[in-house]
Short mmCIF file of C-alpha atoms and ligand atoms in Angstrom, two decimals:
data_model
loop_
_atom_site.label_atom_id
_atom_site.label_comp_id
_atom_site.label_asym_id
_atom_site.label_seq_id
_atom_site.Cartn_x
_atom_site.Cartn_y
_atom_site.Cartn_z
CA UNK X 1 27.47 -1.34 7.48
CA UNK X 2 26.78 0.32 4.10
CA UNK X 3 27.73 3.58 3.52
CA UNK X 4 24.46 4.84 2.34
CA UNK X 5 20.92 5.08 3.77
CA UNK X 6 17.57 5.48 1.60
CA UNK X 7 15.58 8.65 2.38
CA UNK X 8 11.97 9.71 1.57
CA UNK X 9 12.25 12.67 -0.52
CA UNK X 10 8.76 13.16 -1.38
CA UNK X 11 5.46 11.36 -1.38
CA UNK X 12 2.84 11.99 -3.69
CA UNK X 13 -0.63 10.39 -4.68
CA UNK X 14 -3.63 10.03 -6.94
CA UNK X 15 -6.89 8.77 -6.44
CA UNK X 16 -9.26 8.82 -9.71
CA UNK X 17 -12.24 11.28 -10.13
CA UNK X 18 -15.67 9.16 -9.94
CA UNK X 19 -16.43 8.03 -6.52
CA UNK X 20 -18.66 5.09 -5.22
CA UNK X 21 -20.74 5.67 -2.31
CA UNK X 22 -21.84 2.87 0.20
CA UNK X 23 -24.88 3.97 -0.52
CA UNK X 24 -24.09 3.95 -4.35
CA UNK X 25 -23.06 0.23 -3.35
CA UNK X 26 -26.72 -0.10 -1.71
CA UNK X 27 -28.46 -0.03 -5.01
CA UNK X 28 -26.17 -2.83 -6.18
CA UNK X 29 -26.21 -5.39 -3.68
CA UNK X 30 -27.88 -6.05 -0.37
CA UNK X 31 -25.76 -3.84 2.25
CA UNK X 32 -26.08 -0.71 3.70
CA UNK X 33 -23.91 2.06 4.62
CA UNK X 34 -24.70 1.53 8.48
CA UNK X 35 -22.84 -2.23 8.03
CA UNK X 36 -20.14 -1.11 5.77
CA UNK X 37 -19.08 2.07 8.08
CA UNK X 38 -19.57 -0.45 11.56
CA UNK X 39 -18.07 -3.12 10.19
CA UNK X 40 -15.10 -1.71 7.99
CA UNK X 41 -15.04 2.25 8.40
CA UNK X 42 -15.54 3.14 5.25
CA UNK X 43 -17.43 5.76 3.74
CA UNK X 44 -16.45 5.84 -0.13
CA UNK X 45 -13.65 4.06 -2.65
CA UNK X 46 -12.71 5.85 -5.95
CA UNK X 47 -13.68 4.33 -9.06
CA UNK X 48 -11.02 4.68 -12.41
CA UNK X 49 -12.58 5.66 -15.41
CA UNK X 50 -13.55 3.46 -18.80
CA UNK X 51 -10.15 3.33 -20.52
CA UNK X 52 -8.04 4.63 -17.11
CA UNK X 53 -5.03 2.13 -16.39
CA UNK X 54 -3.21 1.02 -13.67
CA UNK X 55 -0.40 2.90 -15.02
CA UNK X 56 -2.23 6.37 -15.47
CA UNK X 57 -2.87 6.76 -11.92
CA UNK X 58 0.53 5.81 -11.11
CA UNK X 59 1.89 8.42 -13.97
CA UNK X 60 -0.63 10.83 -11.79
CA UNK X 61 0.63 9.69 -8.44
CA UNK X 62 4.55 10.07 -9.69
CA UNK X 63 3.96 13.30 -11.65
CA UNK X 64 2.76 14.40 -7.65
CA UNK X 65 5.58 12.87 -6.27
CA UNK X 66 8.29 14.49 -7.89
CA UNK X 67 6.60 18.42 -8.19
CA UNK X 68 6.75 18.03 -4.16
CA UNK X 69 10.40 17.42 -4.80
CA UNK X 70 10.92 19.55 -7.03
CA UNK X 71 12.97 16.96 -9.24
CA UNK X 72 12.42 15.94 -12.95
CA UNK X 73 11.65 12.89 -14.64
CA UNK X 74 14.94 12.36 -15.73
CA UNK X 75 16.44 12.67 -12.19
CA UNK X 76 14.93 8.93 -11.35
CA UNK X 77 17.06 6.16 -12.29
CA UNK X 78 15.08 3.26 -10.78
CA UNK X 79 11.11 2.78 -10.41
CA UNK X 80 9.83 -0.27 -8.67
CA UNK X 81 6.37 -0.93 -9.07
CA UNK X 82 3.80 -2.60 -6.22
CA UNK X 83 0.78 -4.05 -8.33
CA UNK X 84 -1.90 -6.92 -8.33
CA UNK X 85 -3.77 -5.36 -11.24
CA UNK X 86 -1.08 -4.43 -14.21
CA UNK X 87 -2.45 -3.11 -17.07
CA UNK X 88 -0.99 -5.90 -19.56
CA UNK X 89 0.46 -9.59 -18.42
CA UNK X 90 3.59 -8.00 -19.85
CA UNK X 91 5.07 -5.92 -20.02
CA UNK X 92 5.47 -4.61 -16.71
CA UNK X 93 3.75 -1.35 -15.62
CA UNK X 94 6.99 -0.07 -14.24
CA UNK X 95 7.97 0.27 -17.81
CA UNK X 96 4.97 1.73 -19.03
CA UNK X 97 5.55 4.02 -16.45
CA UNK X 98 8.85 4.98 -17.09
CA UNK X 99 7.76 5.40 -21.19
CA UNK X 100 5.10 7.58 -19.77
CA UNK X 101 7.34 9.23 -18.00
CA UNK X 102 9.98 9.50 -20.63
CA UNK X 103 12.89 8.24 -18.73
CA UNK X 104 15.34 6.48 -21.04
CA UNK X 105 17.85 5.00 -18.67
CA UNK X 106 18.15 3.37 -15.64
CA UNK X 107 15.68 0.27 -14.53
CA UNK X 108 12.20 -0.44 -13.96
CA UNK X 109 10.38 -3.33 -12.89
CA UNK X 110 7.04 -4.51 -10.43
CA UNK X 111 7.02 -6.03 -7.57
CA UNK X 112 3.80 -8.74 -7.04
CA UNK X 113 3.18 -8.90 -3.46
CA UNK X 114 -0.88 -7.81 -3.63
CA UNK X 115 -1.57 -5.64 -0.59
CA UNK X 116 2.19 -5.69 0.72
CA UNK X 117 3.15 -4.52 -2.39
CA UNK X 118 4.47 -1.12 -1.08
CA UNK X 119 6.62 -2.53 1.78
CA UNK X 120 7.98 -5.44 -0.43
CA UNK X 121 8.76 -2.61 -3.25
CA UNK X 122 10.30 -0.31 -0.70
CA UNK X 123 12.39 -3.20 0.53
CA UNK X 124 13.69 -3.59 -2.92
CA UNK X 125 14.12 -0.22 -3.58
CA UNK X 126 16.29 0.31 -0.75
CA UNK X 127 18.62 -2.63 -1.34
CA UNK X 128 19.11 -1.13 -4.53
CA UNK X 129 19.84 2.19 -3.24
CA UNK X 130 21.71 1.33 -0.54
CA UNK X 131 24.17 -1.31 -2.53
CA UNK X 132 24.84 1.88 -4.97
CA UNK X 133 23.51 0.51 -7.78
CA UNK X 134 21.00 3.30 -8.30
CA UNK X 135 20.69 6.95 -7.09
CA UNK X 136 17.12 7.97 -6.75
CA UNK X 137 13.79 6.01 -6.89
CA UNK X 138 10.56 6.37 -7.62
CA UNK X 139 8.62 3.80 -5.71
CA UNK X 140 5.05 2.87 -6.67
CA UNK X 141 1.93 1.52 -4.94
CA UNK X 142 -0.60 1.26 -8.09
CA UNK X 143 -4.15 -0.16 -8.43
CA UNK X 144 -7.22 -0.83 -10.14
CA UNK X 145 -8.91 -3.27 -7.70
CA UNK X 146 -12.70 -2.30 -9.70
CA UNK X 147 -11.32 -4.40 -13.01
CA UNK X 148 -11.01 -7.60 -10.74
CA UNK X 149 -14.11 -7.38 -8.37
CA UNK X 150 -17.30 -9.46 -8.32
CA UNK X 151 -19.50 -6.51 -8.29
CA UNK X 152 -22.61 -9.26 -7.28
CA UNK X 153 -20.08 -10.16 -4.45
CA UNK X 154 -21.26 -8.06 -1.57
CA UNK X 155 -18.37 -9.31 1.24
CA UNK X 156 -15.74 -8.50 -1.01
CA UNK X 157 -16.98 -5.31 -3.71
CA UNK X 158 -17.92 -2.96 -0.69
CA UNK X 159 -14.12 -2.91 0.22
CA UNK X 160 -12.02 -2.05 -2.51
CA UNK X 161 -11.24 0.67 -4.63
CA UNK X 162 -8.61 2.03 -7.16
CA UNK X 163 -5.85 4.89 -6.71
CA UNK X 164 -2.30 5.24 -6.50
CA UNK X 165 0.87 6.05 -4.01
CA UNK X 166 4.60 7.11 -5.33
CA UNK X 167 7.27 7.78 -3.05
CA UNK X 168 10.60 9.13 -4.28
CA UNK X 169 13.77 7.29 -2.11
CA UNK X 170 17.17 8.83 -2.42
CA UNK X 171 20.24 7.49 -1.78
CA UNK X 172 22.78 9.60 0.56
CA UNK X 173 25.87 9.09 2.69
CA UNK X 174 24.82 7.92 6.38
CA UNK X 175 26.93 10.54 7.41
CA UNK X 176 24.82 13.24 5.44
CA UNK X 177 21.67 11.90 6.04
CA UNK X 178 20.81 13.93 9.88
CA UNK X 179 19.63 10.59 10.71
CA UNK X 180 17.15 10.04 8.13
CA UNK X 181 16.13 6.88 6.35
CA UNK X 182 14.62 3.59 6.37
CA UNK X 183 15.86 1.93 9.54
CA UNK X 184 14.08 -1.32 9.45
CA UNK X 185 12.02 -3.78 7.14
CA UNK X 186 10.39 -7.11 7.62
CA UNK X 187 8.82 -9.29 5.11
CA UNK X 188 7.41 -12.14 5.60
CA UNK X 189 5.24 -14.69 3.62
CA UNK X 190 3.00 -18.42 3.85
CA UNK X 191 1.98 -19.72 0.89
CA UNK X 192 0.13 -22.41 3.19
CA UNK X 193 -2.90 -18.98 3.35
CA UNK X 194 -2.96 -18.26 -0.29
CA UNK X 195 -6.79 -19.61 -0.38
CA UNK X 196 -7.56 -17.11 2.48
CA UNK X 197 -7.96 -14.26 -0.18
CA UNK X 198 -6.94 -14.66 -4.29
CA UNK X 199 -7.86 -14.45 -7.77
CA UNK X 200 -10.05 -17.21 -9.70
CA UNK X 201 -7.70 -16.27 -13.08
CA UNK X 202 -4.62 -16.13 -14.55
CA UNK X 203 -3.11 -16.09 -17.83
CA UNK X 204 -1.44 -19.78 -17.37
CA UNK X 205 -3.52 -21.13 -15.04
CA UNK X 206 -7.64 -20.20 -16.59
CA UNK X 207 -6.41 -17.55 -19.52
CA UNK X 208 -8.36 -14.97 -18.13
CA UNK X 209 -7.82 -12.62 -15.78
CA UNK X 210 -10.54 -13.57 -13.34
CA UNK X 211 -12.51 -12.14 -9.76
CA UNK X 212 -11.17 -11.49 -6.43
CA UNK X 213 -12.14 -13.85 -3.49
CA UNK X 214 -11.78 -13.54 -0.06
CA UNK X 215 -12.44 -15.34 3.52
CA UNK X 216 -12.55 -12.40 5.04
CA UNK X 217 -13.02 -12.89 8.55
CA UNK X 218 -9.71 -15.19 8.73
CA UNK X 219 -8.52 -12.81 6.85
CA UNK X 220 -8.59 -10.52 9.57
CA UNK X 221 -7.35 -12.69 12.03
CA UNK X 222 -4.25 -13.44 10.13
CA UNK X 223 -3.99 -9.36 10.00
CA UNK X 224 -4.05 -8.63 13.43
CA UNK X 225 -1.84 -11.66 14.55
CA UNK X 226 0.96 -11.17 11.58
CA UNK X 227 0.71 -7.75 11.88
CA UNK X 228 2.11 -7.08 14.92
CA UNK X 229 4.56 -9.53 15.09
CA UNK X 230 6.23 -7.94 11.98
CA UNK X 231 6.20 -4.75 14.07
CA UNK X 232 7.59 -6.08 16.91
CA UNK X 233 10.27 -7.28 14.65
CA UNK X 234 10.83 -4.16 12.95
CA UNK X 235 11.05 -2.36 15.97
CA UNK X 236 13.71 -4.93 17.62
CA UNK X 237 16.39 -4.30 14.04
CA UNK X 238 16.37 -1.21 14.43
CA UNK X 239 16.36 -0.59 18.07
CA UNK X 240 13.29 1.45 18.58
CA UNK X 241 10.95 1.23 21.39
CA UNK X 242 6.93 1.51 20.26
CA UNK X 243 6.82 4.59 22.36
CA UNK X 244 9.34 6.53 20.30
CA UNK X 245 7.19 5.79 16.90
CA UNK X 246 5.42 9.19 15.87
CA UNK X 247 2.76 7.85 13.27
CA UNK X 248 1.77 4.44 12.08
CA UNK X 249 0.74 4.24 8.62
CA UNK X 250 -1.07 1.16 8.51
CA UNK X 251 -2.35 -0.79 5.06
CA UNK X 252 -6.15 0.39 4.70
CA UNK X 253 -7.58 -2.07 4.49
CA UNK X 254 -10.44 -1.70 7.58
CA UNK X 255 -10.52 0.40 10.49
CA UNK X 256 -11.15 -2.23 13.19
CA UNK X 257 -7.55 -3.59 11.82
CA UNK X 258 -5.92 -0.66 12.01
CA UNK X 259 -7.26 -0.18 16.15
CA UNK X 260 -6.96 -3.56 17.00
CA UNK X 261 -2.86 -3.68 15.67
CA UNK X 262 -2.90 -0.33 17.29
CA UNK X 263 -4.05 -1.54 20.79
CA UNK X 264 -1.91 -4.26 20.75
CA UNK X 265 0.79 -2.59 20.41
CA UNK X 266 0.10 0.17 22.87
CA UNK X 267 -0.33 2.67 20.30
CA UNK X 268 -2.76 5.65 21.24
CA UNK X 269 -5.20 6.01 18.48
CA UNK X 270 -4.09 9.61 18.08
CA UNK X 271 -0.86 8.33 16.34
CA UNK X 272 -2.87 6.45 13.43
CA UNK X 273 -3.30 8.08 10.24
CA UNK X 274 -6.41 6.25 8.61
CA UNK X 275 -7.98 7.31 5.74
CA UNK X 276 -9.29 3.79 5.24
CA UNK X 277 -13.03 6.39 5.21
CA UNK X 278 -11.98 7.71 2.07
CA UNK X 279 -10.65 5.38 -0.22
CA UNK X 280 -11.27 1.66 0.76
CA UNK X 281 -8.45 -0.90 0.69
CA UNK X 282 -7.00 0.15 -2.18
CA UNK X 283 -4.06 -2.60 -2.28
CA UNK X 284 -0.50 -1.32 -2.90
CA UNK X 285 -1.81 1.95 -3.22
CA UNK X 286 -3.09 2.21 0.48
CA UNK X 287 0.14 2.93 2.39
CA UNK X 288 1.56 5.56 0.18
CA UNK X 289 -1.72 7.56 -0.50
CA UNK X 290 -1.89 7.38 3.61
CA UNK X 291 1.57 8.64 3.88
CA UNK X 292 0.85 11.60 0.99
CA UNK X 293 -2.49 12.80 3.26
CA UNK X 294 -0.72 12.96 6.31
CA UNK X 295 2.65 14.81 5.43
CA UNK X 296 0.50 17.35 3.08
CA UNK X 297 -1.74 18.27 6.38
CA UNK X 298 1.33 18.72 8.11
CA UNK X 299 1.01 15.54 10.72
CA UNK X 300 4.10 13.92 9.55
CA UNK X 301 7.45 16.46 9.72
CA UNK X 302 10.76 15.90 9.14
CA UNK X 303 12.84 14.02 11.29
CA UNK X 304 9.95 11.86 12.88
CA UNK X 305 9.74 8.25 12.96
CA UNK X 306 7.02 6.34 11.09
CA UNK X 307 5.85 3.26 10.93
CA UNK X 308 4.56 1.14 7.85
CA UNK X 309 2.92 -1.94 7.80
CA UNK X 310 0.89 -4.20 5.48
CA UNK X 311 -0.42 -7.60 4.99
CA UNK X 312 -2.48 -9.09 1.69
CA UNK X 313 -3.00 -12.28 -0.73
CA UNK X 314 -0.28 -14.97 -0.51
CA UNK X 315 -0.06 -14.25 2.56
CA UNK X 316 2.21 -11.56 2.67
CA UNK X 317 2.78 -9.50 4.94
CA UNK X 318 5.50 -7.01 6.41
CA UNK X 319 6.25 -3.71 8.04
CA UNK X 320 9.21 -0.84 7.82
CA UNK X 321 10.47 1.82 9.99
CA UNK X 322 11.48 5.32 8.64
CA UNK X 323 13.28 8.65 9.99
CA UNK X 324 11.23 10.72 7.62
O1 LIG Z 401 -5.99 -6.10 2.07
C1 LIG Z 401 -5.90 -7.44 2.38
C2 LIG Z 401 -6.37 -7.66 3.72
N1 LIG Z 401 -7.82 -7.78 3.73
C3 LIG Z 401 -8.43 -7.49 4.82
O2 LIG Z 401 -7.79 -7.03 5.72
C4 LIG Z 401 -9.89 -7.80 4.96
C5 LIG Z 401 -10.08 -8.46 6.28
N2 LIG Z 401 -11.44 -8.75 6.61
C6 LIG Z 401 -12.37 -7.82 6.94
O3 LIG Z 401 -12.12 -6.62 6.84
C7 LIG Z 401 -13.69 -8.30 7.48
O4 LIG Z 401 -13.62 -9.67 7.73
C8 LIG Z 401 -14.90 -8.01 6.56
C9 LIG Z 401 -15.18 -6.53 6.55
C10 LIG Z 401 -14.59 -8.51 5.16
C11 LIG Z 401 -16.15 -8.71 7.07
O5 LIG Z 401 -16.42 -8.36 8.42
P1 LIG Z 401 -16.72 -9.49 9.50
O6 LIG Z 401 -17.06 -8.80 10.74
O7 LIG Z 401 -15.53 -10.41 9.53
O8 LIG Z 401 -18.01 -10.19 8.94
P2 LIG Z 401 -18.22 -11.70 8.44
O9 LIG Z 401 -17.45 -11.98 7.20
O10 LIG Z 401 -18.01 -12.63 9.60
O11 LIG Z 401 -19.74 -11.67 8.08
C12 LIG Z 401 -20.76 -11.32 9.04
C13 LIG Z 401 -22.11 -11.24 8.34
C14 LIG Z 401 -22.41 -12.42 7.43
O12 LIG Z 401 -23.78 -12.74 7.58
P3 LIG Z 401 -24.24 -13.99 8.49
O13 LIG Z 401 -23.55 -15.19 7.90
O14 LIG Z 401 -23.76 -13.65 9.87
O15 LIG Z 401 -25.72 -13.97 8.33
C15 LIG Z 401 -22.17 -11.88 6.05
O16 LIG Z 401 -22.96 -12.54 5.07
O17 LIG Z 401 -22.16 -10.08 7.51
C16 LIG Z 401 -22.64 -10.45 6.21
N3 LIG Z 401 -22.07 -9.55 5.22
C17 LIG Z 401 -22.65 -8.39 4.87
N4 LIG Z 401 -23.81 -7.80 5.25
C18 LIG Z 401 -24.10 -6.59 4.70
C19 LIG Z 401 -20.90 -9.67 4.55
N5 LIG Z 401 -20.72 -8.61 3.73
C20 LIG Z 401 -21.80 -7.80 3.92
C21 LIG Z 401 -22.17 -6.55 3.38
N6 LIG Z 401 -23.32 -6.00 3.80
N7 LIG Z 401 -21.40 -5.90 2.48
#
């Protein structure tokens, strides 16, 4: 067993100014904000502005993260980056982060994992962490989901929307941790699904950068299914029962996912933070902004147990336990 443990020092998050109503999204193509909010929960998705990258909102989102900490730029010697939308082929956004940022050592790199972005990055993260290659983190859940949208596409453009997550993971001796930490991950992937939802462009394969597509009602299927076997899985590492979780902190991607994982799991609604109403599926983003909401209104405190989980193109999927 290693000698150190990753722990969540802070969470922070940024979602961009304009918002998009589903009624906004009414005047555009034929839906209405009875089906979107029945179908999907979701009341609005936030919108970047002309000009506003991929790597603004996660400058925003880490800027957040690290006040809460109380730490400086200069105190993070590894970012990892979750992102389906960068805002150049290359170079990564990690390092247009960290130039942002001005941090002049340590590493930086992204992760491509679409939606599971976050878990896959936090998996990463904490290898690094934990092998003592690094000492402190920032890890990054950063999109712009509007640049890649059909807008004429009305089962896909009432879904998404743009923001950002950043989480800052520290490395500490198990033995000064209190108990804290990521206990568990479990990724998983089938590239067998990666027609179920993709992108129509690419620099090598069309040279452009080309609109999201979706079969969303297998989609969902997949979701619920993969879901909570990654869960289950999670749970079994690290030796938890589902009855000793205090919050899941589900991808937002739709609200009858996030019940139906919930139910079959046994997991009373009351433990779910969703705030799938407010911002949409916003990717990579989703599980960190969740995270950010619920430990600045004082759901999550220290020392409970929470539980991430998150599926998207590729398939990928995957979930992670953490003593918070
Ligand atoms: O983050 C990655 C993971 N992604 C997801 O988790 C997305 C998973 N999928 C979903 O959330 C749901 O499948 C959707 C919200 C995308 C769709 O809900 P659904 O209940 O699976 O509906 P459906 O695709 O089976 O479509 C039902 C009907 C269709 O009409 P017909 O063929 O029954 O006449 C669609 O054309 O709803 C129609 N429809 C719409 N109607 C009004 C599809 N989009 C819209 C819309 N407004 N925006």
């Amino acid at each position: 067993m290693s000698a150190y443990v990753s722990v969540v020092r802070s969470v922070g998050g940024y979602l961009p100014a304009r918002v998009l109503t589903n009624d906004d999204l009414g005047r555009m193509v034929q839906t209405s904000d009875d089906w979107i909010v029945e179908r999907t929960g979701i009341r609005r998705r936030h919108i970047a502005a002309d000009g506003e990258t991929t790597s603004d909102l996660a400058v925003q989102a880490s800027r957040r993260a690290l006040e809460a900490a109380g730490l400086e730029p200069s105190d993070i010697d590894l970012i990892v980056l979750a992102t389906a939308t960068p805002d150049y082929t290359f170079p990564s956004t990690a390092t247009v982060v960290q130039g942002a940022l001005g941090i002049t050592h340590g590493a930086a790199f992204d992760i491509h994992a679409v939606c599971s972005g976050f878990i896959y990055a936090l998996s990463m993260a904490d290898n690094c962490l934990v092998r003592g290659q690094f000492e402190r983190a920032l890890v990054i859940g950063a999109e712009t989901f509007s640049r890649i949208i059909d807008w004429s596409d009305r089962a896909t453009c009432v879904l998404f929307g743009d923001g950002a997550g950043a989480v800052v993971l520290e490395r500490r001796l198990v033995a000064e941790a209190d108990g804290r930490g990521i206990k568990a991950v479990h990724l998983r992937s089938d590239g067998r699904y990666r027609d179920l939802l993709y992108v129509d462009g690419g620099p090598s394969k069309t040279r452009t950068v080309g609109h999201l597509r979706m079969q969303g009602n297998q989609v969902f299927r997949h979701a619920v299914t993969k879901i909570s076997e990654s869960v289950r899985e999670t749970l079994a590492q690290a030796q938890v029962d589902i009855s000793e979780v205090d919050w899941f902190v589900p991808h937002q991607a739709n609200q009858r996912i996030l019940s139906a994982v919930a139910e079959r799991l046994g997991l009373a609604e009351s433990r779910i933070v969703s705030t799938v109403a407010d911002h949409g599926n916003t990717s990579a983003a989703s599980v960190p902004l969740a995270m950010d909401v619920a430990l600045r209104d004082g759901r999550i405190r220290p020392g409970q147990l929470v539980l991430l989980e998150a599926i998207g193109g590729g398939l990928t999927w995957g979930s992670a336990l953490i003593r918070i």
